[in-house]
Amino acid sequence: MRNNTRIFIFRLRQLIIAAFIIIAVLILTFFLLVRPGNKKEDAPATPASIYTAGVYTSSITLNNQTVDIQVVVDKDRIKSAAIVNLEESVAAMYPLLETSMADISSQLSAGVALDDITYASSSRYTSQVLLGAIAQALEKAH
């Protein structure tokens, strides 16, 4: 029988490069598979609630008379907005007030954000006054 002894000669530089490549591949595989720091437990917690549930009011003055805007909120959404203490004389002077509020309230209760509320161009100023009063009331709810 013949003895087939083989002798391999490696340079130290080749061994170091090979070891470095193997370690780099192992570390890359570890980060791709495990992804430390990307766990759901490490994700920042979202606030449990946006608002403090309740009824909040703000006031606007129209024709030297105060009109209250009442906003009802849940912990995570606006339930409704309404005009309270509206006298007949003010309602007669500002006929778009009630219809604009009804339109805004329906959009808010449907989940539309306050900044995304749409309104008709004919009631632009009335709607802007009402949205400002609603925003004041919501500031109290935060």
Coordinates of C-alpha atoms in Angstrom, one line a residue:
M1 CA 0.0 0.0 0.0
R2 CA 1.0 3.4 -0.8
N3 CA 0.9 6.0 1.9
N4 CA -0.6 9.2 0.4
T5 CA 0.5 11.8 2.9
R6 CA -0.3 15.3 1.9
I7 CA 1.1 18.3 3.4
F8 CA -0.6 21.7 3.2
I9 CA 1.2 24.9 3.8
F10 CA -0.8 28.0 4.6
R11 CA 0.5 31.4 5.2
L12 CA -0.6 33.1 8.4
R13 CA -2.0 36.0 6.4
Q14 CA -4.4 33.6 4.5
L15 CA -5.6 32.1 7.8
I16 CA -6.3 35.4 9.4
I17 CA -8.3 36.6 6.3
A18 CA -10.3 33.4 6.2
A19 CA -11.1 33.6 9.9
F20 CA -12.1 37.2 9.5
I21 CA -14.5 36.4 6.6
I22 CA -16.0 33.5 8.5
I23 CA -16.6 35.7 11.6
A24 CA -18.1 38.5 9.5
V25 CA -20.5 36.0 7.8
L26 CA -21.6 34.6 11.2
I27 CA -22.2 38.1 12.6
L28 CA -24.1 39.1 9.5
T29 CA -26.3 36.0 9.6
F30 CA -27.0 36.6 13.3
F31 CA -28.2 40.2 12.7
L32 CA -30.3 39.2 9.7
L33 CA -32.0 36.3 11.6
V34 CA -32.3 37.6 15.1
R35 CA -32.3 41.4 14.5
P36 CA -31.7 42.5 18.1
G37 CA -33.4 45.8 19.0
N38 CA -36.2 45.2 16.5
K39 CA -38.4 43.2 18.8
K40 CA -41.9 44.3 19.5
E41 CA -41.2 44.7 23.2
D42 CA -38.5 47.3 22.4
A43 CA -40.9 49.4 20.2
P44 CA -41.9 52.6 21.7
A45 CA -45.3 52.3 23.3
T46 CA -48.1 54.3 21.8
P47 CA -50.1 56.4 24.2
A48 CA -53.1 54.5 25.6
S49 CA -55.4 57.4 25.0
I50 CA -55.3 60.6 23.0
Y51 CA -57.9 62.5 25.1
T52 CA -59.2 62.4 28.6
A53 CA -62.8 61.2 28.1
G54 CA -65.4 63.8 28.9
V55 CA -67.4 66.8 27.8
Y56 CA -65.4 70.0 27.1
T57 CA -66.7 73.5 26.2
S58 CA -65.3 76.7 24.7
S59 CA -67.0 79.9 24.0
I60 CA -67.2 82.3 21.1
T61 CA -68.8 85.7 21.1
L62 CA -71.2 86.6 18.3
N63 CA -73.0 89.9 18.2
N64 CA -72.1 90.6 21.9
Q65 CA -73.6 87.2 23.0
T66 CA -71.7 84.2 24.1
V67 CA -72.3 80.9 22.3
D68 CA -70.8 77.7 23.8
I69 CA -69.4 74.9 21.8
Q70 CA -69.5 71.6 23.5
V71 CA -67.2 68.7 22.4
V72 CA -67.7 65.1 23.7
V73 CA -64.6 62.9 23.5
D74 CA -63.8 59.3 24.2
K75 CA -60.3 58.4 25.1
D76 CA -59.3 57.9 21.5
R77 CA -61.8 59.8 19.3
I78 CA -64.2 62.8 19.1
K79 CA -67.7 61.6 19.5
S80 CA -69.6 64.8 18.8
A81 CA -69.5 68.6 18.7
A82 CA -72.5 70.8 19.2
I83 CA -73.6 74.4 19.8
V84 CA -75.2 75.0 23.2
N85 CA -76.9 78.1 24.6
L86 CA -77.7 79.4 21.1
E87 CA -80.3 82.1 21.4
E88 CA -82.8 82.7 18.6
S89 CA -81.5 86.1 17.7
V90 CA -78.0 84.8 17.2
A91 CA -79.3 81.9 15.1
A92 CA -81.3 84.3 13.0
M93 CA -78.2 86.6 12.5
Y94 CA -76.0 83.6 11.6
P95 CA -78.1 81.1 9.7
L96 CA -75.1 79.0 8.6
L97 CA -74.0 78.4 12.2
E98 CA -76.2 75.3 12.9
T99 CA -75.7 73.7 9.5
S100 CA -72.0 74.2 9.6
M101 CA -71.8 72.7 13.1
A102 CA -73.9 69.7 12.0
D103 CA -71.6 69.1 9.0
I104 CA -68.4 69.4 11.2
S105 CA -69.8 67.2 13.9
S106 CA -70.7 64.4 11.4
Q107 CA -67.2 64.5 10.0
L108 CA -65.6 64.4 13.4
S109 CA -67.7 61.5 14.6
A110 CA -66.8 59.7 11.4
G111 CA -63.1 59.9 12.4
V112 CA -61.9 62.7 10.3
A113 CA -59.1 64.6 11.9
L114 CA -59.7 68.2 12.9
D115 CA -57.2 69.5 10.3
D116 CA -58.8 67.5 7.6
I117 CA -62.3 68.8 8.0
T118 CA -63.8 70.0 4.7
Y119 CA -66.5 72.7 4.4
A120 CA -68.3 74.6 1.7
S121 CA -66.8 77.8 0.5
S122 CA -70.1 79.6 1.3
S123 CA -69.6 78.8 5.0
R124 CA -65.8 79.1 5.2
Y125 CA -65.6 81.8 7.8
T126 CA -68.4 80.3 10.0
S127 CA -66.7 76.9 9.8
Q128 CA -63.3 78.3 10.7
V129 CA -64.7 80.0 13.8
L130 CA -66.4 76.8 14.8
L131 CA -63.2 74.7 14.2
G132 CA -61.2 77.2 16.3
A133 CA -63.6 76.8 19.2
I134 CA -63.5 73.0 18.8
A135 CA -59.7 73.1 18.9
Q136 CA -59.8 75.2 22.1
A137 CA -62.1 72.6 23.7
L138 CA -59.9 69.8 22.6
E139 CA -56.8 71.4 24.1
K140 CA -58.6 71.0 27.5
A141 CA -59.1 67.3 26.7
H142 CA -55.4 66.6 26.2

